[in-house]
Coordinates of C-alpha atoms in Angstrom, one line a residue:
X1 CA -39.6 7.7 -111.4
X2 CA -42.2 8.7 -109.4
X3 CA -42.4 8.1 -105.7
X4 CA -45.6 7.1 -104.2
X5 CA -46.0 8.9 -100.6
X6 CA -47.6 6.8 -98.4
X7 CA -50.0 9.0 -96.4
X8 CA -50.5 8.4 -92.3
X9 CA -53.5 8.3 -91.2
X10 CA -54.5 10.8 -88.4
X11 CA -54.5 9.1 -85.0
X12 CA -57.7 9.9 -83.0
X13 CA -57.8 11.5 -80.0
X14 CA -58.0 9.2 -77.1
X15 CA -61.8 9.9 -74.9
X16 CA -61.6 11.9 -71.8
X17 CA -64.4 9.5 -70.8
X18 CA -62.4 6.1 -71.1
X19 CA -59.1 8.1 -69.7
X20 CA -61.1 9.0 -66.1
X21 CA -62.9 5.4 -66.4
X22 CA -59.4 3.5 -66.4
X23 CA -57.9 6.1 -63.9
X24 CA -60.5 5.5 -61.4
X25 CA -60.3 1.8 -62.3
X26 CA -56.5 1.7 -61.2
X27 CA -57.3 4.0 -58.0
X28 CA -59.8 1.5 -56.7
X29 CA -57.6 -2.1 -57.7
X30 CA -54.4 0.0 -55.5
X31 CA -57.0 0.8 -52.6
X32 CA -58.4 -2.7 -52.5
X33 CA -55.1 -4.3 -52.6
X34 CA -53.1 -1.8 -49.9
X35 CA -55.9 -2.8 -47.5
X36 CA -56.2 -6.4 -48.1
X37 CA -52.2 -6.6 -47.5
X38 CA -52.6 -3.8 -44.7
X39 CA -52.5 -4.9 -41.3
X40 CA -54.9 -2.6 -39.8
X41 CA -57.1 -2.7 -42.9
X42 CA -60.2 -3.9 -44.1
X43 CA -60.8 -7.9 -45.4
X44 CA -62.9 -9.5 -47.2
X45 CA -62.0 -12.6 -46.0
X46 CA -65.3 -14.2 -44.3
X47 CA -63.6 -16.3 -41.7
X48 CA -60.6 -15.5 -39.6
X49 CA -58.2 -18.4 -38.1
X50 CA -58.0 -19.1 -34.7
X51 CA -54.3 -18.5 -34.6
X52 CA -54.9 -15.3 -36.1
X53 CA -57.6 -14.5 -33.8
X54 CA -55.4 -15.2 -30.5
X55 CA -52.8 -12.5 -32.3
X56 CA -55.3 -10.0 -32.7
X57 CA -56.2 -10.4 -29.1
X58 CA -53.0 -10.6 -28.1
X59 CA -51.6 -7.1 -29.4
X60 CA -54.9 -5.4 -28.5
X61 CA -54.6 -6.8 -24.7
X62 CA -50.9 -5.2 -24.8
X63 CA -51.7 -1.9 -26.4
X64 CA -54.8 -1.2 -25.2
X65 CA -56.4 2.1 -24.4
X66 CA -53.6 4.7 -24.0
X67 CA -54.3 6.0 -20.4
X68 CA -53.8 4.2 -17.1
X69 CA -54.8 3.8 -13.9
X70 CA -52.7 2.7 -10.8
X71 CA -53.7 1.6 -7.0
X72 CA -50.6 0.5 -6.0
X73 CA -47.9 -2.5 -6.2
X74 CA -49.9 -4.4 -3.2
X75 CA -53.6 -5.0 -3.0
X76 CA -54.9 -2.6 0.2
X77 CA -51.4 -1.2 0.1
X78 CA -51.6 1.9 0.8
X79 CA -54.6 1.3 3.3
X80 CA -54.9 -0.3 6.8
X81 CA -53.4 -3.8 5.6
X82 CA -49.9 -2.8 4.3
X83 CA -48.5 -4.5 7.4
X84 CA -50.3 -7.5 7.6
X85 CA -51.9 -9.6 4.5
X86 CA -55.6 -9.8 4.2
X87 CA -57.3 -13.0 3.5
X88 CA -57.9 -14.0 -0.9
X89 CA -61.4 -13.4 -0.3
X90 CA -60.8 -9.7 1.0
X91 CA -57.9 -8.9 -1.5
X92 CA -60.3 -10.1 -4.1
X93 CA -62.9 -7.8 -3.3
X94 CA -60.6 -5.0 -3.7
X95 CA -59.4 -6.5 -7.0
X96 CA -62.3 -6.3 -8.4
X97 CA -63.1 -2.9 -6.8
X98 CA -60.0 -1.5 -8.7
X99 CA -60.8 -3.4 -11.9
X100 CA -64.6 -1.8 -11.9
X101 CA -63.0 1.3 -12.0
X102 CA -60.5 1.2 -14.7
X103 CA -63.7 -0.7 -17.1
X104 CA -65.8 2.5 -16.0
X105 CA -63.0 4.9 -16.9
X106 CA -62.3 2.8 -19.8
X107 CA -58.5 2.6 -18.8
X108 CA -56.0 0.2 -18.8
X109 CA -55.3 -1.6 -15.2
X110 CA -51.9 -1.5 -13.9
X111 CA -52.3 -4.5 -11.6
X112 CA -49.7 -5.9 -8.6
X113 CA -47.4 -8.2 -9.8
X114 CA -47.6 -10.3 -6.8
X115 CA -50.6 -11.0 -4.3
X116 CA -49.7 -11.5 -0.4
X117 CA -50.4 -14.9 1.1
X118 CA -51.6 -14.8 4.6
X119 CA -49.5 -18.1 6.8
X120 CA -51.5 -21.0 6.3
X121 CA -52.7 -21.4 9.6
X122 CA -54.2 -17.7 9.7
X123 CA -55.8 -18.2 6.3
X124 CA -59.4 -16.5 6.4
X125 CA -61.8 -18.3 4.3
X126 CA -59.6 -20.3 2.4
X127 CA -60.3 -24.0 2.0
X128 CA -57.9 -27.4 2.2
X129 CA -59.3 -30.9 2.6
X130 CA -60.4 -32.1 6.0
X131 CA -60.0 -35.6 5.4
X132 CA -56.0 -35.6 6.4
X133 CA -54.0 -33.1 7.9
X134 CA -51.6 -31.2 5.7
X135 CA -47.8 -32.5 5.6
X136 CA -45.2 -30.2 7.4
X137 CA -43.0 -30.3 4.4
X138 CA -46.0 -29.0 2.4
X139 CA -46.9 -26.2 4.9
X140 CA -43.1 -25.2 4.5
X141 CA -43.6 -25.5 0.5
X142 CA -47.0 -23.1 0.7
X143 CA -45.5 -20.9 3.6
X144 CA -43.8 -18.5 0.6
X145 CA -45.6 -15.2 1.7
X146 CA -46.5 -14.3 -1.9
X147 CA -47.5 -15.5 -5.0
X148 CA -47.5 -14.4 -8.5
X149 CA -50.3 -12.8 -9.6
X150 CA -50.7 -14.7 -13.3
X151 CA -50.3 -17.9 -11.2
X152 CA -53.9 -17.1 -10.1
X153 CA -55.2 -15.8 -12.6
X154 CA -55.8 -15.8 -16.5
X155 CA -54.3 -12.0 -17.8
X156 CA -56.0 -12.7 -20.8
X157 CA -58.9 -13.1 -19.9
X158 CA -59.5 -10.4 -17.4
X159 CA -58.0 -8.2 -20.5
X160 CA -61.4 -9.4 -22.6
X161 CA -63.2 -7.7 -20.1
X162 CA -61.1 -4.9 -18.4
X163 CA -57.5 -4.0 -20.6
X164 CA -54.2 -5.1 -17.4
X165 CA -50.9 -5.0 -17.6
X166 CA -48.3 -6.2 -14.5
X167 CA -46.5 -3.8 -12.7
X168 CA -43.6 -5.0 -14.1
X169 CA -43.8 -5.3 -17.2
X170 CA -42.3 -3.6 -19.8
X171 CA -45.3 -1.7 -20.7
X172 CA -45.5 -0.3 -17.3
X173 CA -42.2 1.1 -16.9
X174 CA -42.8 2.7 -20.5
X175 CA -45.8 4.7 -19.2
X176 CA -43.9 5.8 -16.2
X177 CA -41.5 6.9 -18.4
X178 CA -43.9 8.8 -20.9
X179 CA -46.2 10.2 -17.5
X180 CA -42.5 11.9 -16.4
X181 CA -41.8 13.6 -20.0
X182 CA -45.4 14.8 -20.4
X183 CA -45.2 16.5 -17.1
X184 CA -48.4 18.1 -15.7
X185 CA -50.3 16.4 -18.3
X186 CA -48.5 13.1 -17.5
X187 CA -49.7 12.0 -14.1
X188 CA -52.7 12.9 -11.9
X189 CA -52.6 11.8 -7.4
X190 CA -56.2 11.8 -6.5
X191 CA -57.3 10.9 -3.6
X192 CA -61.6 11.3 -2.6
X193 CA -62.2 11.8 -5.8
X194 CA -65.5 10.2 -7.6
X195 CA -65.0 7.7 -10.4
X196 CA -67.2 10.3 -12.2
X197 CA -65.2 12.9 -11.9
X198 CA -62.1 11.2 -12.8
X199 CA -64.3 10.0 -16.0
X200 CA -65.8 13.7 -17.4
X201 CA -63.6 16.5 -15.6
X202 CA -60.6 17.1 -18.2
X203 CA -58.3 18.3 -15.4
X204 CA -58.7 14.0 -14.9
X205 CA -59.4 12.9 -18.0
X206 CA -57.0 13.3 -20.2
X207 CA -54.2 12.6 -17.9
X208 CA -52.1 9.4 -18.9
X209 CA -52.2 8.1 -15.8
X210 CA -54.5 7.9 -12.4
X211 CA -52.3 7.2 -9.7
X212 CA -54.8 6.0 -6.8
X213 CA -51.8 5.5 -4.2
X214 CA -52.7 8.7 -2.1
X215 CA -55.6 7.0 -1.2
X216 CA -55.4 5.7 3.1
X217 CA -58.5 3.5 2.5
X218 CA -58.1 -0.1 2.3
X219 CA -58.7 -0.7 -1.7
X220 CA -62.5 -2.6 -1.2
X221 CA -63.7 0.7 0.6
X222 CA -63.7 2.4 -2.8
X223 CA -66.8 -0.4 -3.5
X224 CA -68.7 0.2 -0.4
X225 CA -71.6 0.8 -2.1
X226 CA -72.5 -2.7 -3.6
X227 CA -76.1 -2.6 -2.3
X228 CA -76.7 -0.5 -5.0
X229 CA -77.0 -2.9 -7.7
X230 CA -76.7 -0.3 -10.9
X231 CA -73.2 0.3 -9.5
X232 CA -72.0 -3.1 -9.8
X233 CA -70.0 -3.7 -13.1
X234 CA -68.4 -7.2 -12.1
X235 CA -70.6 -9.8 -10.9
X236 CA -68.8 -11.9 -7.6
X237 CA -68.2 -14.8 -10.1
X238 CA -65.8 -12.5 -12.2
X239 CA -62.7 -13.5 -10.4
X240 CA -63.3 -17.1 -9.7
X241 CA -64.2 -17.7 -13.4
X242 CA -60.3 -16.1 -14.1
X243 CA -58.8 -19.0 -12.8
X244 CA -54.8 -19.2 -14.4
X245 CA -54.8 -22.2 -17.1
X246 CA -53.5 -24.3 -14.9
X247 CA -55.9 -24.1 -11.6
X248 CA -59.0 -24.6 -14.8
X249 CA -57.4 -27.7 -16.1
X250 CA -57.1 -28.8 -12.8
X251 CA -60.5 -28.5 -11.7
X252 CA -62.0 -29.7 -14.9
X253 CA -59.6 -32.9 -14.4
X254 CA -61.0 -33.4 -10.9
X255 CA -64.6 -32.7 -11.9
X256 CA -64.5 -35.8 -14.7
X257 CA -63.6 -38.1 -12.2
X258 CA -66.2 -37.0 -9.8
X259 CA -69.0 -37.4 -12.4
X260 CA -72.4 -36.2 -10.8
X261 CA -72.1 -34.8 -7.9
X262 CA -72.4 -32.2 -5.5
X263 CA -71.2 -30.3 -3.4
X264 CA -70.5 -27.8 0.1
X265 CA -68.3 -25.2 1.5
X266 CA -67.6 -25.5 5.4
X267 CA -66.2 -22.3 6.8
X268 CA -65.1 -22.9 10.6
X269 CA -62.1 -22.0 11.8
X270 CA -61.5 -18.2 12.5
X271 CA -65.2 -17.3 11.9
X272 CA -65.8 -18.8 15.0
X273 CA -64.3 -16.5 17.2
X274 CA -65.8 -16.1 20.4
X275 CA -65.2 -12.9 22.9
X276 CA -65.8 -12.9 26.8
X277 CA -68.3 -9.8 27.8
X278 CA -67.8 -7.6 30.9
X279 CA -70.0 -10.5 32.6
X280 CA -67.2 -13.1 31.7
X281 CA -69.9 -14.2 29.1
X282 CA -68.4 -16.1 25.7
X283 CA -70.0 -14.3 22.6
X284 CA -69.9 -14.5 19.0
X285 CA -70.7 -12.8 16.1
X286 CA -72.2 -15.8 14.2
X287 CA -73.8 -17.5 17.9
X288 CA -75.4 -20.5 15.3
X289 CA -72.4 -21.5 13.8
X290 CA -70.6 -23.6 15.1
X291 CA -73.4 -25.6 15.7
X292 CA -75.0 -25.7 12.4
X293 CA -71.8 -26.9 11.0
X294 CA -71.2 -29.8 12.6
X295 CA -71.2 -33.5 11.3
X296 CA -74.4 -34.5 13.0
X297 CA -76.3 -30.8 12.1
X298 CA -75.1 -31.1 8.6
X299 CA -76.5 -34.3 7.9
X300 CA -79.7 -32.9 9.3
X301 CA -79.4 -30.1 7.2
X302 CA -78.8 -30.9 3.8
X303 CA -81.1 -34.1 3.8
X304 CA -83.8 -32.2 2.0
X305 CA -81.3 -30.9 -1.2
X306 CA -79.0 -33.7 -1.4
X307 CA -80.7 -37.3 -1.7
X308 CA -78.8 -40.3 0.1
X309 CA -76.0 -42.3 -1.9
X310 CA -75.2 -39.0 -3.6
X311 CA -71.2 -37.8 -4.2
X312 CA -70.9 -35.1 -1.9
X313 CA -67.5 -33.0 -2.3
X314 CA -66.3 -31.3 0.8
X315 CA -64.5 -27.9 0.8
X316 CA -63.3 -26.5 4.1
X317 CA -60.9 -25.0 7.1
X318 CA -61.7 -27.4 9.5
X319 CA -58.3 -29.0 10.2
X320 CA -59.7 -31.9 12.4
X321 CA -58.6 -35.1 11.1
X322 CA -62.3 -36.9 10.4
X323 CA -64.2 -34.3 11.2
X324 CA -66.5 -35.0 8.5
X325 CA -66.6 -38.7 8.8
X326 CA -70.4 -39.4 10.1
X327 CA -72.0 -38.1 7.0
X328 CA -70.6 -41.3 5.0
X329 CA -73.2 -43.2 6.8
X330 CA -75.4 -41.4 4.0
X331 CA -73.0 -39.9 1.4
X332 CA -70.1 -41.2 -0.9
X333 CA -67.4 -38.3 0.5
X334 CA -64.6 -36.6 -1.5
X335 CA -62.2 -34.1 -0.6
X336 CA -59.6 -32.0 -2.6
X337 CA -56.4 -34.6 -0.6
X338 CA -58.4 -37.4 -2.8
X339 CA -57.0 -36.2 -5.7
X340 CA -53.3 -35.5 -5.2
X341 CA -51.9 -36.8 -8.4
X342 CA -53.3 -34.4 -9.9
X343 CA -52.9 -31.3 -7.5
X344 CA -49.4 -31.7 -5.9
X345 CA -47.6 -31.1 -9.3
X346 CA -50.0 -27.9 -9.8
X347 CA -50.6 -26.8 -6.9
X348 CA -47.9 -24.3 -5.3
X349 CA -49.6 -22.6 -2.6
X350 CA -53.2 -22.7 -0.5
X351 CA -54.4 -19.8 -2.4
X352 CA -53.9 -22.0 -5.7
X353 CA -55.8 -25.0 -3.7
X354 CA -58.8 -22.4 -3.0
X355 CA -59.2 -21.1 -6.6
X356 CA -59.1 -24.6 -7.3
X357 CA -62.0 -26.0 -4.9
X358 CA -63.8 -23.0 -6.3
X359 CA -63.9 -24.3 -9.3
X360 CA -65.2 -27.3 -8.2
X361 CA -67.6 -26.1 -5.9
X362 CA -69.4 -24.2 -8.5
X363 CA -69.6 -26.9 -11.3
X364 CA -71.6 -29.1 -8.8
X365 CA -75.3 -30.1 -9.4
X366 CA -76.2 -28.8 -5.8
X367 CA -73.9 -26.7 -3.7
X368 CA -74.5 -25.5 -0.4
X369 CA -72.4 -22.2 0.8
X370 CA -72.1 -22.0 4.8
X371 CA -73.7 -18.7 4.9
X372 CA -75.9 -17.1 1.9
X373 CA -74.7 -14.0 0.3
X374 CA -77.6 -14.0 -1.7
X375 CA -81.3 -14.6 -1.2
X376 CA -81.3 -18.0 -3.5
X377 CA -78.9 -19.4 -1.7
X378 CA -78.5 -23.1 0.1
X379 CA -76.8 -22.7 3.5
X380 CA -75.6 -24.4 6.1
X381 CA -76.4 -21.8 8.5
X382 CA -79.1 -19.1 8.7
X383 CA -76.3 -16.6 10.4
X384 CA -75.9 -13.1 8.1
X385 CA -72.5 -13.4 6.6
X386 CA -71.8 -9.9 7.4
X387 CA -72.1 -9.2 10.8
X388 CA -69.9 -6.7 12.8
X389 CA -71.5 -5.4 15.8
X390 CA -73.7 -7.6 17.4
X391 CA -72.0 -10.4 19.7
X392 CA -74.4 -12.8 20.9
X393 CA -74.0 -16.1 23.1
X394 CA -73.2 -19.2 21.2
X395 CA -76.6 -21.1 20.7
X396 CA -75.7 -25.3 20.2
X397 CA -78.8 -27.0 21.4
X398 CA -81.6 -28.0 17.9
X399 CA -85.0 -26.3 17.7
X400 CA -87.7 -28.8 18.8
X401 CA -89.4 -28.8 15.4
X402 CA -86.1 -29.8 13.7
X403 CA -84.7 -33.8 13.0

């Protein structure tokens, strides 16, 4: 019987062409998909959740550039105020000093932990409502003589502009850590030395950390040179506008309930110093201002900016119960004491109470400072702000041509 082979047919050879086509096809599907799971990768994803979007900020606020820069663990400590406590508007000048230099150096801020709180009664510039003296049990409660620095300010939101970590935080004790194993390359004391310098010489450059603490000058001094316009990198507002969470909804609350209105800033109190010549002669450095903030002056004053009937919130030191009374004969007053229920279970300490009436105070339709810092300025007082050499005698009588 015969057998019948059954013959195979020759299998083809396969195409390098189609065998490179599917190789690069699977090379690009792994790529795409590794960096779509990946999560420092590329998305396509056209929209990004909030939720994920506060993460992302989050871990790049607390990594951060990798080098450092360090003033000290007190603001103007080391420098002439290390045993006394400077006044929030001072200390913040210095902040944001030390905060220009780490965003021109592009480093990280290692910022104090805690801010020092001058004693109520020596505050310099910081404001509390006139319209009733402050309690002795709260003077006690505000008395603490410091406060924590995030219960000032919003750390997240200064790290959207310049990258800061607390000095004691977990991250900080890290880089002291690393700065002590890397040795020469680790840490760098400079003191006199010029933030460009620090920026483009590599002996200062690519050191982990800038430790600024060698420095005797108070921290602001570094800043001397605000005239010069080009050299500012943070605007005044900066630090205001970085208000913790709480001091913001606070203000905002406050500011509803006011509706339109506006609003003044009364400095008095310390400002007002006066000195006795060799003559026995009284002098001051501001001679119009004690005058030209007084109830009747005021009035006077602001009658051309602020039309009659208006809401006018008052911010001040003066610690005289009343004191601005006479100008509800034309104004519906407010003060900060108006609006306890929503302060006193806030409000820990007269610093907080200042960033608060900040707040305020800039959200108003019209607000006049006491003295202007800038040309466009409404003031009570035509005095220069800055003024520390001339002592002249205290002027209280009204121009002729005045009302």
């Amino acid at each position: 019987m015969a057998i019948h082979k059954t013959h195979k047919g020759k299998t083809k050879p396969r195409s390098p062409t189609l065998i490179l086509t599917v190789s690069i096809v699977a090379i690009t599907l792994l790529y795409i998909a590794s960096t779509l799971f990946s999560p420092n990768g590329f998305s396509f994803a056209t929209s990004i959740t909030s939720k994920n979007a506060v993460f992302s900020k989050n871990r790049r606020q607390h990594n951060g550039p990798h080098k450092y820069i360090y003033w000290g663990n007190r603001i103007d400590c080391p420098g002439k105020h290390c045993d006394t406590c400077a006044g929030l508007g001072h200390q913040e000048s210095s902040l944001r000093c030390a905060l220009e230099e780490a965003m021109f150096l592009q480093r990280t801020f290692v910022m104090p932990s805690r801010m020092c709180i001058n004693p109520i009664h020596n505050n310099k510039g910081i404001l509390h409502s006139s319209s009733n003296s402050i309690s002795e049990e709260t003077e006690e409660r505000w008395a603490d003589s410091s406060c924590a620095m995030d219960s000032l300010y919003d750390l997240n939101l200064i790290s959207d502009t310049v990258p800061v970590i607390l000095d004691n935080s977990e991250m900080w004790h890290h880089v002291r850590a690393t700065s002590m194993k890397l040795g020469s390359r680790g840490v760098a004391h400079v003191e006199g030395v010029s933030r460009t310098d620090l920026k483009e010489k590599s002996s200062y450059s690519n050191i982990l950390l800038i430790n600024r603490t060698a420095s005797p000058l108070s921290w602001f001094a570094e800043c001397k040179d605000r005239k010069n316009h080009s050299s500012i990198l943070l605007p005044y507002s900066f630090l205001p506008s970085m208000a913790a969470e709480k001091l913001r909804y606070a203000a905002e609350e406050i500011k509803k309930l006011l509706g339109d209105y506006d609003a003044m800033h009364v400095r008095r109190g310390d400002v007002l110093k006066t000195r006795k010549d060799r003559f026995g002669v009284e002098r001051s450095l501001h001679p119009h201002l004690d005058r030209d903030t007084r109830a009747e002056f005021i009035l006077c004053r602001i009658a051309k900016w602020v039309p009659p009937g208006r809401t006018l919130f008052i911010a001040s030191n003066e610690r005289t119960p009343g004191y601005f009374s006479p100008l509800a004969v034309r104004y519906k007053l407010a003060y900060s004491s108006n609006y306890s229920s929503i302060l006193d279970p806030l409000i820990e300490n007269n610093y907080e109470l200042f960033m608060v009436e900040r707040l305020i105070l800039m959200g108003a339709k019209t607000f006049i400072k006491t003295m202007k810092e800038d040309d466009n300025d409404l003031s009570l007082s035509d005095d220069p702000k800055k003024n520390t050499k001339k002592w002249e005698i205290p002027v209280y009588t009204r121009n002729s041509e005045e009302c």
